[in-house]
Tab-separated table of N, CA, C and O and ligand atoms in Angstrom:
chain	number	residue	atom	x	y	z
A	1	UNK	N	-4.355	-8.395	-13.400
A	1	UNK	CA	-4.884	-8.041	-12.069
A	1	UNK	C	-5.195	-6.547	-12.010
A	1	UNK	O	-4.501	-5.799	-12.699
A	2	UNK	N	-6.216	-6.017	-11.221
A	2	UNK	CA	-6.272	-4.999	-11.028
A	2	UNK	C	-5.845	-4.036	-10.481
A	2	UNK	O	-4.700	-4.477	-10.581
A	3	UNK	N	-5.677	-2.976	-9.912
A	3	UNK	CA	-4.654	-2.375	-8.810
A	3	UNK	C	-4.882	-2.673	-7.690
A	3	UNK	O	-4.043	-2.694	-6.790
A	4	UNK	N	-6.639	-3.081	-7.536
A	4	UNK	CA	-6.865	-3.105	-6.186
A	4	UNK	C	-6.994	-4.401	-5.602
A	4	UNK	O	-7.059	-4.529	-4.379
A	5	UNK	N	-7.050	-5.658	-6.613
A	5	UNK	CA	-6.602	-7.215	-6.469
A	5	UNK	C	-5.293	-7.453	-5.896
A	5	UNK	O	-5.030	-8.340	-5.084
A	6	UNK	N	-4.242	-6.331	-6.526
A	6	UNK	CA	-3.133	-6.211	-6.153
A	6	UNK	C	-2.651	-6.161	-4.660
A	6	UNK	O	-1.776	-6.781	-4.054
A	7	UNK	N	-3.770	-4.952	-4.204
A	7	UNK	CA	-3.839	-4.473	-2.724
A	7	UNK	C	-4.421	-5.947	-1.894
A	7	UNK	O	-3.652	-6.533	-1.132
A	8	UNK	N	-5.918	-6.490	-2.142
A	8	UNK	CA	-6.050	-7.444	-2.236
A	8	UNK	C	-5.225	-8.422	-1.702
A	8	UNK	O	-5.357	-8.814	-0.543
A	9	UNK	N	-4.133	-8.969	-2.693
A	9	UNK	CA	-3.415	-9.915	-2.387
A	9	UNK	C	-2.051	-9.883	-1.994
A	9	UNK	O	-1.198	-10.706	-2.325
A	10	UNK	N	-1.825	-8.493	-0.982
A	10	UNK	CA	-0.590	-8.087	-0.694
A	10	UNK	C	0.282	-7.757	-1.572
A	10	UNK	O	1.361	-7.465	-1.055
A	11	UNK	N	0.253	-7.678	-2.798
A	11	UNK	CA	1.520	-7.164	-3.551
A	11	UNK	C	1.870	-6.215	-3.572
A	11	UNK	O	3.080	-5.992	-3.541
A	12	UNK	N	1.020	-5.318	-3.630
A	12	UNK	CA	1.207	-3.579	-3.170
A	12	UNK	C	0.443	-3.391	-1.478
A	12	UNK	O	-0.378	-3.992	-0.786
A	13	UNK	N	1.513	-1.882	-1.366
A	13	UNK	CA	0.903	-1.818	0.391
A	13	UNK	C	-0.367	-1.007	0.367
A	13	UNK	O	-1.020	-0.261	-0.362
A	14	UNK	N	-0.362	-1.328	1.059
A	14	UNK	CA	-2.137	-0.159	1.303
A	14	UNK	C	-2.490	0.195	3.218
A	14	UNK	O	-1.962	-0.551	4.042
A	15	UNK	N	-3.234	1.157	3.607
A	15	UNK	CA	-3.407	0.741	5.010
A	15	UNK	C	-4.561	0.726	5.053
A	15	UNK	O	-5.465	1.552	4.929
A	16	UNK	N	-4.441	-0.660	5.309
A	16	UNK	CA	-6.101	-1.411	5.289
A	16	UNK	C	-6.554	-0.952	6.885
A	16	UNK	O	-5.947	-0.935	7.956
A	17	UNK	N	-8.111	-0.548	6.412
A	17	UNK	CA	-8.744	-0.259	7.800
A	17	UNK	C	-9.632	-1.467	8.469
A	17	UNK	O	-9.756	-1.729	9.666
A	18	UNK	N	-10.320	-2.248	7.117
A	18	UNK	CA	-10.658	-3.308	7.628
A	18	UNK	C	-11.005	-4.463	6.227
A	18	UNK	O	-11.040	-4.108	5.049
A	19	UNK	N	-11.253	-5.989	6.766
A	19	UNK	CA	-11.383	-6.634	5.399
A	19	UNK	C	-12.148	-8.101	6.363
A	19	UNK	O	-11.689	-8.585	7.398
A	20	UNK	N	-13.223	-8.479	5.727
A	20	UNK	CA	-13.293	-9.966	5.645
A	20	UNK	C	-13.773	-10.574	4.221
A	20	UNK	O	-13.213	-10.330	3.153
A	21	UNK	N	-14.719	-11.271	4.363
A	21	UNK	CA	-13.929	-12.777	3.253
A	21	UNK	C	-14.722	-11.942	2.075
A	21	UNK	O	-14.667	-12.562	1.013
A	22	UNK	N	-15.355	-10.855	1.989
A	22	UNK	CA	-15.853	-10.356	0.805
A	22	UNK	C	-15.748	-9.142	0.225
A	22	UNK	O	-15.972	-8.831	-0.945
A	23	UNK	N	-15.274	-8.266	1.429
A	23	UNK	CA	-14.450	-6.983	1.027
A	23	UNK	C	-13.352	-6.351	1.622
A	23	UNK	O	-13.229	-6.826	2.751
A	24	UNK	N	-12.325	-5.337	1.358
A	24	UNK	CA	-11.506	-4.832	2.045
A	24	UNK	C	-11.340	-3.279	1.765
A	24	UNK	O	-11.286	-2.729	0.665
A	25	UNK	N	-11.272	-2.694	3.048
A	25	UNK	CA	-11.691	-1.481	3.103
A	25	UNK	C	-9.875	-0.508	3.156
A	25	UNK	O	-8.974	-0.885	3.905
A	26	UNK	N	-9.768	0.457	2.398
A	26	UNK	CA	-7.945	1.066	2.589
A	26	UNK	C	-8.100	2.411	2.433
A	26	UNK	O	-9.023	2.885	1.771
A	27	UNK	N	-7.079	3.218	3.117
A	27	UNK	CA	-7.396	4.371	3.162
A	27	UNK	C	-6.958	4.927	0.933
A	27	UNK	O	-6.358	4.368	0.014
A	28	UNK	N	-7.592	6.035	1.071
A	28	UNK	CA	-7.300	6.532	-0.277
A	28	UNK	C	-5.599	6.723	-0.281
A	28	UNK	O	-5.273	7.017	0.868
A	29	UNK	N	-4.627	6.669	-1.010
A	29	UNK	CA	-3.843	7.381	-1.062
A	29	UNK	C	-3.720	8.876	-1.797
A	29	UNK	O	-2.607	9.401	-1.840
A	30	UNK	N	-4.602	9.393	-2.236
A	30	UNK	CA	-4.893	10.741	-2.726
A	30	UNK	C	-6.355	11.781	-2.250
A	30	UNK	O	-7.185	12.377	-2.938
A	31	UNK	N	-6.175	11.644	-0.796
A	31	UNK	CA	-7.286	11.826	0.097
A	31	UNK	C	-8.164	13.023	-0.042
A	31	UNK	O	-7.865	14.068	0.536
A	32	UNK	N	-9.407	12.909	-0.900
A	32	UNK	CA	-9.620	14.485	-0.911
A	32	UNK	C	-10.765	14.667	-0.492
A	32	UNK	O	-11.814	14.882	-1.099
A	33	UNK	N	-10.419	14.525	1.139
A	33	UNK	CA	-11.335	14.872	2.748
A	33	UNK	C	-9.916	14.229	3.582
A	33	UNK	O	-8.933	13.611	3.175
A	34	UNK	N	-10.318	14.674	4.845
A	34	UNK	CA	-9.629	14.498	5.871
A	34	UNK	C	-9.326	12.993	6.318
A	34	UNK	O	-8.216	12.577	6.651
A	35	UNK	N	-10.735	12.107	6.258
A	35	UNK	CA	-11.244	11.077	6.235
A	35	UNK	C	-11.389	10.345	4.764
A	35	UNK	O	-12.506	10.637	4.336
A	36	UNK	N	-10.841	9.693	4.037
A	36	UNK	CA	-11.258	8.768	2.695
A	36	UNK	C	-11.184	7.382	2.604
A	36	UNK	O	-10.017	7.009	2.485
A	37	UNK	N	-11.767	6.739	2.614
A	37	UNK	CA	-11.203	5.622	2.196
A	37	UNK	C	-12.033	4.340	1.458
A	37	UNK	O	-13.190	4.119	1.816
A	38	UNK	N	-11.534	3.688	0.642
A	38	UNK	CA	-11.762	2.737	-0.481
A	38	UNK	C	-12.680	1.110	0.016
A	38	UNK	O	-12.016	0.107	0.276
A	39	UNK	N	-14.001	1.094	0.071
A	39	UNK	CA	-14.538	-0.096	-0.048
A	39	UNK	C	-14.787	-0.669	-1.216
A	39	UNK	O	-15.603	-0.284	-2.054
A	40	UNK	N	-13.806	-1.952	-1.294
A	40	UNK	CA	-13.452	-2.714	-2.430
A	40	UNK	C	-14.321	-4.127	-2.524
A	40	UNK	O	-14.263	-4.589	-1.385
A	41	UNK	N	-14.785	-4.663	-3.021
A	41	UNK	CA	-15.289	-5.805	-3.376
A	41	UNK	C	-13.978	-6.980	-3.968
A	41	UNK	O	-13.249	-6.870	-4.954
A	42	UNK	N	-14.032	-7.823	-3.175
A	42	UNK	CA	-12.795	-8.919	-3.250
A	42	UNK	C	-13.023	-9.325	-4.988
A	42	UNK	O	-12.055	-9.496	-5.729
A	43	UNK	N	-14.084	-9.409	-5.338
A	43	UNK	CA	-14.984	-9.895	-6.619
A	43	UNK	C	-14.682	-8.973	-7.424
A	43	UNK	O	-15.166	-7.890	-7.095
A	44	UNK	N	-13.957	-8.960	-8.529
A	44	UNK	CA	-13.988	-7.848	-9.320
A	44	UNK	C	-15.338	-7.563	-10.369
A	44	UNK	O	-15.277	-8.221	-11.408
A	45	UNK	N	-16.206	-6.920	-10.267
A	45	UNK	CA	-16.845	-5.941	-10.862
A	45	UNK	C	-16.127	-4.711	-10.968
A	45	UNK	O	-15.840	-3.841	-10.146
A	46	UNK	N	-15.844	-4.904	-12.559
A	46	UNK	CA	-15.758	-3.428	-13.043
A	46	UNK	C	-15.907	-1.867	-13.024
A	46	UNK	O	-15.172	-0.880	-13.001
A	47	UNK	N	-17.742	-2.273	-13.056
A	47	UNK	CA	-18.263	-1.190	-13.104
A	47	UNK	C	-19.552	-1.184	-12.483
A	47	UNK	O	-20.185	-2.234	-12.368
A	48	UNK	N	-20.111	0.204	-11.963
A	48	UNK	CA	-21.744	-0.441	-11.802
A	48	UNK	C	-22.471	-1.067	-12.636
A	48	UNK	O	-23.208	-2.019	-12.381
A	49	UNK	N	-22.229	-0.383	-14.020
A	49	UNK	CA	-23.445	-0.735	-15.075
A	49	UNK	C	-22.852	-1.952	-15.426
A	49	UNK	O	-23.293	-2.270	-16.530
A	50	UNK	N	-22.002	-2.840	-14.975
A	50	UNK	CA	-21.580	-3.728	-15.917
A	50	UNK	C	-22.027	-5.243	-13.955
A	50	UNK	O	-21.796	-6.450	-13.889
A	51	UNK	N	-22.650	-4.311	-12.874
A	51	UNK	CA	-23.228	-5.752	-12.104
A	51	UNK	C	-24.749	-5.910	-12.619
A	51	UNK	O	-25.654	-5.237	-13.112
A	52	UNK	N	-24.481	-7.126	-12.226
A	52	UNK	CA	-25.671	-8.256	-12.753
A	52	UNK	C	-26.644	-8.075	-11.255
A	52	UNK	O	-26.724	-7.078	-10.538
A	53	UNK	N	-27.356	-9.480	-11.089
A	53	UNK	CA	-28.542	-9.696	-10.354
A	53	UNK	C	-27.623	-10.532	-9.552
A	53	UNK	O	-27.899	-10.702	-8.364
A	54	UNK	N	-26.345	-11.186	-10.161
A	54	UNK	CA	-25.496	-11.590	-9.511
A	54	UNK	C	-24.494	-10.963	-8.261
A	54	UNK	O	-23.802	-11.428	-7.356
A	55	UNK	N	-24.894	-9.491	-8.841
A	55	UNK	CA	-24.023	-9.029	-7.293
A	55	UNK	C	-24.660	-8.711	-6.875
A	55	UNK	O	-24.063	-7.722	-6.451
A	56	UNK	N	-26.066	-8.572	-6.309
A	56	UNK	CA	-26.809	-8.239	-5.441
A	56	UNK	C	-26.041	-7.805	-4.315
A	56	UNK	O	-25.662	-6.657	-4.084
A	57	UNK	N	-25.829	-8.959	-3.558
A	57	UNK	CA	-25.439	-9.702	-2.275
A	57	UNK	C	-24.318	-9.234	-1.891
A	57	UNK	O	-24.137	-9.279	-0.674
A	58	UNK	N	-23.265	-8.672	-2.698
A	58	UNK	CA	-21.874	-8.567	-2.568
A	58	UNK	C	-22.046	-6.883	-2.461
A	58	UNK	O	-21.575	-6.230	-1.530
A	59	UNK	N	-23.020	-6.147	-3.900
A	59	UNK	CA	-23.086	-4.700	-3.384
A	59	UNK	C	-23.972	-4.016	-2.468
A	59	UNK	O	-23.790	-2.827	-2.204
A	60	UNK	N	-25.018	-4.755	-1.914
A	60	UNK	CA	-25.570	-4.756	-0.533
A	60	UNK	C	-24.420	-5.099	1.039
A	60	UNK	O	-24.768	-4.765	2.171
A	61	UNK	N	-23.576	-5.544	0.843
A	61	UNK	CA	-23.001	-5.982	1.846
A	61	UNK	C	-21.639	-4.815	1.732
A	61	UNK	O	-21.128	-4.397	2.771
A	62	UNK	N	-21.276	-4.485	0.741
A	62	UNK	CA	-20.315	-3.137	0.800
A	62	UNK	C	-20.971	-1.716	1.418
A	62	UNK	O	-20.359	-0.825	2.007
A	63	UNK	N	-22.306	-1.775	1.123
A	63	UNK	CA	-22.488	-0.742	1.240
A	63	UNK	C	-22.747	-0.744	2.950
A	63	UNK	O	-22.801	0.312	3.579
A	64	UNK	N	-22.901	-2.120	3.609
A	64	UNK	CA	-23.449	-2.084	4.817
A	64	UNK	C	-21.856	-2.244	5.785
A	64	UNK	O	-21.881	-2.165	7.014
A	65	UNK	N	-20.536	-2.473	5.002
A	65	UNK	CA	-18.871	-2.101	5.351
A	65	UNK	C	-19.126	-0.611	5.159
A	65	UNK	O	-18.608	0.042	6.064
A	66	UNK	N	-19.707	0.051	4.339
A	66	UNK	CA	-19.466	1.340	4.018
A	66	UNK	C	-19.618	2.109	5.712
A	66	UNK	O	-18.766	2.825	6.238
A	67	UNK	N	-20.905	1.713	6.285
A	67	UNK	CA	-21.314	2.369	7.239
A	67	UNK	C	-20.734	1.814	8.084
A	67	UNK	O	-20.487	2.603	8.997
A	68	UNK	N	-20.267	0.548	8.325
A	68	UNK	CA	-19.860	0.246	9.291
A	68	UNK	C	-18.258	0.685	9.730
A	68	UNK	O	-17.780	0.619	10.862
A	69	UNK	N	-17.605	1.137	8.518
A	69	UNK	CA	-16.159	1.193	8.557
A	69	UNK	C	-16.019	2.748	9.304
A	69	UNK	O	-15.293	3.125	10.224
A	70	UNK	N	-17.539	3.808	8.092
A	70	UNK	CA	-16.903	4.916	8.984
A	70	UNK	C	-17.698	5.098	10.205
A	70	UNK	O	-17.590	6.276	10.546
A	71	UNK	N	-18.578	4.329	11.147
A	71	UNK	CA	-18.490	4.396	12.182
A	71	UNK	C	-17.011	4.301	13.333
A	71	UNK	O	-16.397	4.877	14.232
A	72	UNK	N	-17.089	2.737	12.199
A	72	UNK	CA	-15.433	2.652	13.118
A	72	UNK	C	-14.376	3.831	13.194
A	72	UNK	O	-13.782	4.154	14.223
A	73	UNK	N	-14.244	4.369	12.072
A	73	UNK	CA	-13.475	5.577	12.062
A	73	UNK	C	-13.615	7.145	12.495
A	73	UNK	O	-12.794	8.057	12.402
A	74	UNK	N	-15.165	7.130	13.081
A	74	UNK	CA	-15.738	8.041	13.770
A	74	UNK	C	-16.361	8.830	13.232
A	74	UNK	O	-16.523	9.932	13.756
A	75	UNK	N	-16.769	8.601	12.327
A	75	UNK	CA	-17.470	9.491	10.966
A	75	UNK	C	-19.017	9.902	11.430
A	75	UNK	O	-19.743	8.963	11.759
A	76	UNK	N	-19.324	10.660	11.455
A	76	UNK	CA	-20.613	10.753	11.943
A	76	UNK	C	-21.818	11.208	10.425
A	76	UNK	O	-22.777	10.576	9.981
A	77	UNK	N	-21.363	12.210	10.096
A	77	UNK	CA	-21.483	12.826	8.654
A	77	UNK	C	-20.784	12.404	7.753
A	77	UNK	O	-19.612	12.655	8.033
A	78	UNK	N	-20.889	11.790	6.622
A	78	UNK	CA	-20.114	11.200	5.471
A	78	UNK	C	-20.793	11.193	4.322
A	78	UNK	O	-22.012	11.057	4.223
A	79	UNK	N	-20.057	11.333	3.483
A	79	UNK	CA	-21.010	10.830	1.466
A	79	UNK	C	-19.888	9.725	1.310
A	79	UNK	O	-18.686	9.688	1.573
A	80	UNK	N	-21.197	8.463	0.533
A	80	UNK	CA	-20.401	7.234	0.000
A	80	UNK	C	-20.514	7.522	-1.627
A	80	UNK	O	-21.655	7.809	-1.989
A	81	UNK	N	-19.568	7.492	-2.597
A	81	UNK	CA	-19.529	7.699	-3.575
A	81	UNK	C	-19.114	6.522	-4.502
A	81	UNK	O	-18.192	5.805	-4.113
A	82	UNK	N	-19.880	6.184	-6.030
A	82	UNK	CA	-19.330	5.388	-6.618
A	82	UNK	C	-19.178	6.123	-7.854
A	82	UNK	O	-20.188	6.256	-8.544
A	83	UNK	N	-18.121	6.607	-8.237
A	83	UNK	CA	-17.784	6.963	-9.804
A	83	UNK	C	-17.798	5.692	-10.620
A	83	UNK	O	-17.109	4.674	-10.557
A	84	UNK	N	-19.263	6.233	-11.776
A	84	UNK	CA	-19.411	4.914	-12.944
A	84	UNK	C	-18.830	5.818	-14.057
A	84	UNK	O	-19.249	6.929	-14.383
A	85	UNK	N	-17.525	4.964	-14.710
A	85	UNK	CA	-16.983	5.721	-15.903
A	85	UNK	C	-15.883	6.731	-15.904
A	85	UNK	O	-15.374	7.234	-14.902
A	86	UNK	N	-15.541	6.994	-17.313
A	86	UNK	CA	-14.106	8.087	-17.129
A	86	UNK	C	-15.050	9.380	-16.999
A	86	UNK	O	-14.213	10.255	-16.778
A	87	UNK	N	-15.882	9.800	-17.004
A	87	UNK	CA	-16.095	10.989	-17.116
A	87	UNK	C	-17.160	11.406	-15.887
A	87	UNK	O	-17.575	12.527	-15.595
A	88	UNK	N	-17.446	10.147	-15.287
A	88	UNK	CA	-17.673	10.305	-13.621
A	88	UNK	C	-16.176	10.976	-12.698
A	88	UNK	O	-16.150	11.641	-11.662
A	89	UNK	N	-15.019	10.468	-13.586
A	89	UNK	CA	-13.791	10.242	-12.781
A	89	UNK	C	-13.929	8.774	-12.122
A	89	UNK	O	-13.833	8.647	-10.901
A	90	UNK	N	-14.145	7.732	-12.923
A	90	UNK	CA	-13.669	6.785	-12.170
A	90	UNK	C	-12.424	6.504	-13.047
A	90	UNK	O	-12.489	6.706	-14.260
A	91	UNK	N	-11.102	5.967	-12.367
A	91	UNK	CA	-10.004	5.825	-12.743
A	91	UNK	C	-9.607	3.832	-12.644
A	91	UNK	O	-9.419	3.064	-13.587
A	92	UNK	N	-9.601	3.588	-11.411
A	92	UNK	CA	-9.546	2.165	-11.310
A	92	UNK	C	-10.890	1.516	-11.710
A	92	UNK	O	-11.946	2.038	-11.349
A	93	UNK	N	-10.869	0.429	-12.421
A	93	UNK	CA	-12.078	0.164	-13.324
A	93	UNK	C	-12.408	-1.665	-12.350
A	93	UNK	O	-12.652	-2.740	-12.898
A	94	UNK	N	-12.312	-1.450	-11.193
A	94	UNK	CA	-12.894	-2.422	-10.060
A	94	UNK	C	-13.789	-1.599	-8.762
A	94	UNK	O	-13.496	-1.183	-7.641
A	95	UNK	N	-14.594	-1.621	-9.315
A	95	UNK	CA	-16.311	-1.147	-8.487
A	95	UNK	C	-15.356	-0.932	-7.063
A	95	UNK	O	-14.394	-1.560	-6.619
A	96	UNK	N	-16.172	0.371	-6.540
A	96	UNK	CA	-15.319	0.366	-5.036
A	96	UNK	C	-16.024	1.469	-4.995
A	96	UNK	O	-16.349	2.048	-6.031
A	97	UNK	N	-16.550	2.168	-3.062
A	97	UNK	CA	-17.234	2.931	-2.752
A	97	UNK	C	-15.783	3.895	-2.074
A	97	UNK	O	-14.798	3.456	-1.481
A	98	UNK	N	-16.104	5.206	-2.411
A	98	UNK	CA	-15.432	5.704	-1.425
A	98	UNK	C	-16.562	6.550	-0.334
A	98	UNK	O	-17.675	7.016	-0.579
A	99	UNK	N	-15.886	6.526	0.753
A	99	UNK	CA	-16.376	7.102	1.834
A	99	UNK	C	-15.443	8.303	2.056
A	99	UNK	O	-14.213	8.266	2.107
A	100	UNK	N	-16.208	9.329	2.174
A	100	UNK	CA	-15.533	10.670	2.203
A	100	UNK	C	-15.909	11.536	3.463
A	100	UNK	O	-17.118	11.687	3.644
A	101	UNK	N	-15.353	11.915	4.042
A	101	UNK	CA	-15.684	12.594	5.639
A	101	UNK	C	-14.476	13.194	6.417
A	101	UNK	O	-13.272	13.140	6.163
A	102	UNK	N	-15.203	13.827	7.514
A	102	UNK	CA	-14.028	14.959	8.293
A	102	UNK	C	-13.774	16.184	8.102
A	102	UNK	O	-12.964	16.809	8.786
A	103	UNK	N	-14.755	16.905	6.693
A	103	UNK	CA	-14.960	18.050	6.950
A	103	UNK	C	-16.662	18.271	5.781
A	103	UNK	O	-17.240	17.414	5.113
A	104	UNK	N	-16.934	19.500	5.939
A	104	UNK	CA	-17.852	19.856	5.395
A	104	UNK	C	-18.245	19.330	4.052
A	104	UNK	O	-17.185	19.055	3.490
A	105	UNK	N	-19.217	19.065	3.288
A	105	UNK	CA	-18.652	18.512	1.902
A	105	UNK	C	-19.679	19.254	0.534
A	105	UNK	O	-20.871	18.957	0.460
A	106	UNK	N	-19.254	19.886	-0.126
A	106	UNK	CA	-20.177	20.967	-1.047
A	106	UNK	C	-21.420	19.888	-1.315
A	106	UNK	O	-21.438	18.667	-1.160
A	107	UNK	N	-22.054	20.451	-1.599
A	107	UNK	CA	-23.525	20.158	-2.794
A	107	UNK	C	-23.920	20.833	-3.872
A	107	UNK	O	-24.277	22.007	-3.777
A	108	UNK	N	-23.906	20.213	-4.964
A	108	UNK	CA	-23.624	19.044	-5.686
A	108	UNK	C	-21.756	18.972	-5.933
A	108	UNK	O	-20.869	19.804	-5.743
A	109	UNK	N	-21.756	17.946	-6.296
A	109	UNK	CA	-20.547	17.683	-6.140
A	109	UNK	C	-19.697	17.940	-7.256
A	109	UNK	O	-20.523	17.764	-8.151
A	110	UNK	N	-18.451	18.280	-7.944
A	110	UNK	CA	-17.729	18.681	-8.513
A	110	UNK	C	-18.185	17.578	-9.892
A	110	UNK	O	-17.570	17.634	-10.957
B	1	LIG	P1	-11.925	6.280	-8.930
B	1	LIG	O1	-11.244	7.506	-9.499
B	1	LIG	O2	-13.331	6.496	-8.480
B	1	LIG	O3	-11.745	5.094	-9.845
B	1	LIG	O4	-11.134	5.975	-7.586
B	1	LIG	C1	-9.878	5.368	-7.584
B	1	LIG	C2	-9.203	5.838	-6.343
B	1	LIG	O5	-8.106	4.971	-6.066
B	1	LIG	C3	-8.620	7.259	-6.431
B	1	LIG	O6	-9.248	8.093	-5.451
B	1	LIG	C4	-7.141	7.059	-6.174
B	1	LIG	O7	-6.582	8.096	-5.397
B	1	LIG	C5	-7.124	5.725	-5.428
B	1	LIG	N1	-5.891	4.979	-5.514
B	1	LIG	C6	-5.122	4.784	-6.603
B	1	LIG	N2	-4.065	4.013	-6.292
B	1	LIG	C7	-4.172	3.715	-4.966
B	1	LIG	C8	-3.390	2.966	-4.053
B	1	LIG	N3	-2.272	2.333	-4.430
B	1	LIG	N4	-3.788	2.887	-2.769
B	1	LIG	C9	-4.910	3.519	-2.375
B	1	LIG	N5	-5.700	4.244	-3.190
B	1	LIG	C10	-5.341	4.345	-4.470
């Protein structure tokens, strides 16, 4: 299982901000903005380069939780980010957007 299947299926805690039957959204636990948090795909994809034509549907619909979550959370200004790879810094290797917001945010990014 993955870490975030884990979160997923209650085995580890998380504070979920929101979830239905195809994704679930949790705050980061290593928050680096004021505002962070993790849109997960219930479906594990890996990686970007590794979805098909098959996830269309599933990474169109995260990205449309993406906006919708940080409305909910009051986000007005935000960057959605997907690290592809170790040397993007992606660490958990299950596709997930973070949404980053609540203060200013450099350009280009680290
Ligand atoms: P990435 O580095 O793009 O793969 O993002 C993985 C993210 O998962 C990092 O920002 C971590 O801080 C976050 N993370 C790791 N473990 C947990 C956890 N148990 N609950 C919430 N976020 C986590």
């Amino acid at each position: 299982m993955t870490l975030f299947e884990k979160i997923i299926a209650r085995k580890i805690p998380a504070d979920i901000v929101y979830e239905d039957d195809r994704t679930i959204a949790f705050r980061d636990v290593n928050p680096q903005a004021p505002t962070h948090v993790l849109v997960v795909p219930k479906q594990v994809i890996p990686r970007l380069d590794t979805a098909g034509e098959g996830d269309v549907a599933v990474l169109g619909h995260c990205m449309l939780v993406a906006g919708k979550v940080a409305t909910q959370l009051g986000l007005g200004s935000y960057r959605v980010v997907i690290n592809n790879g170790e040397d993007a810094g992606q660490t958990v290797f299950h596709l997930h957007l973070h949404i980053l917001g609540g203060r200013k945010l450099g350009w280009p990014p680290g």
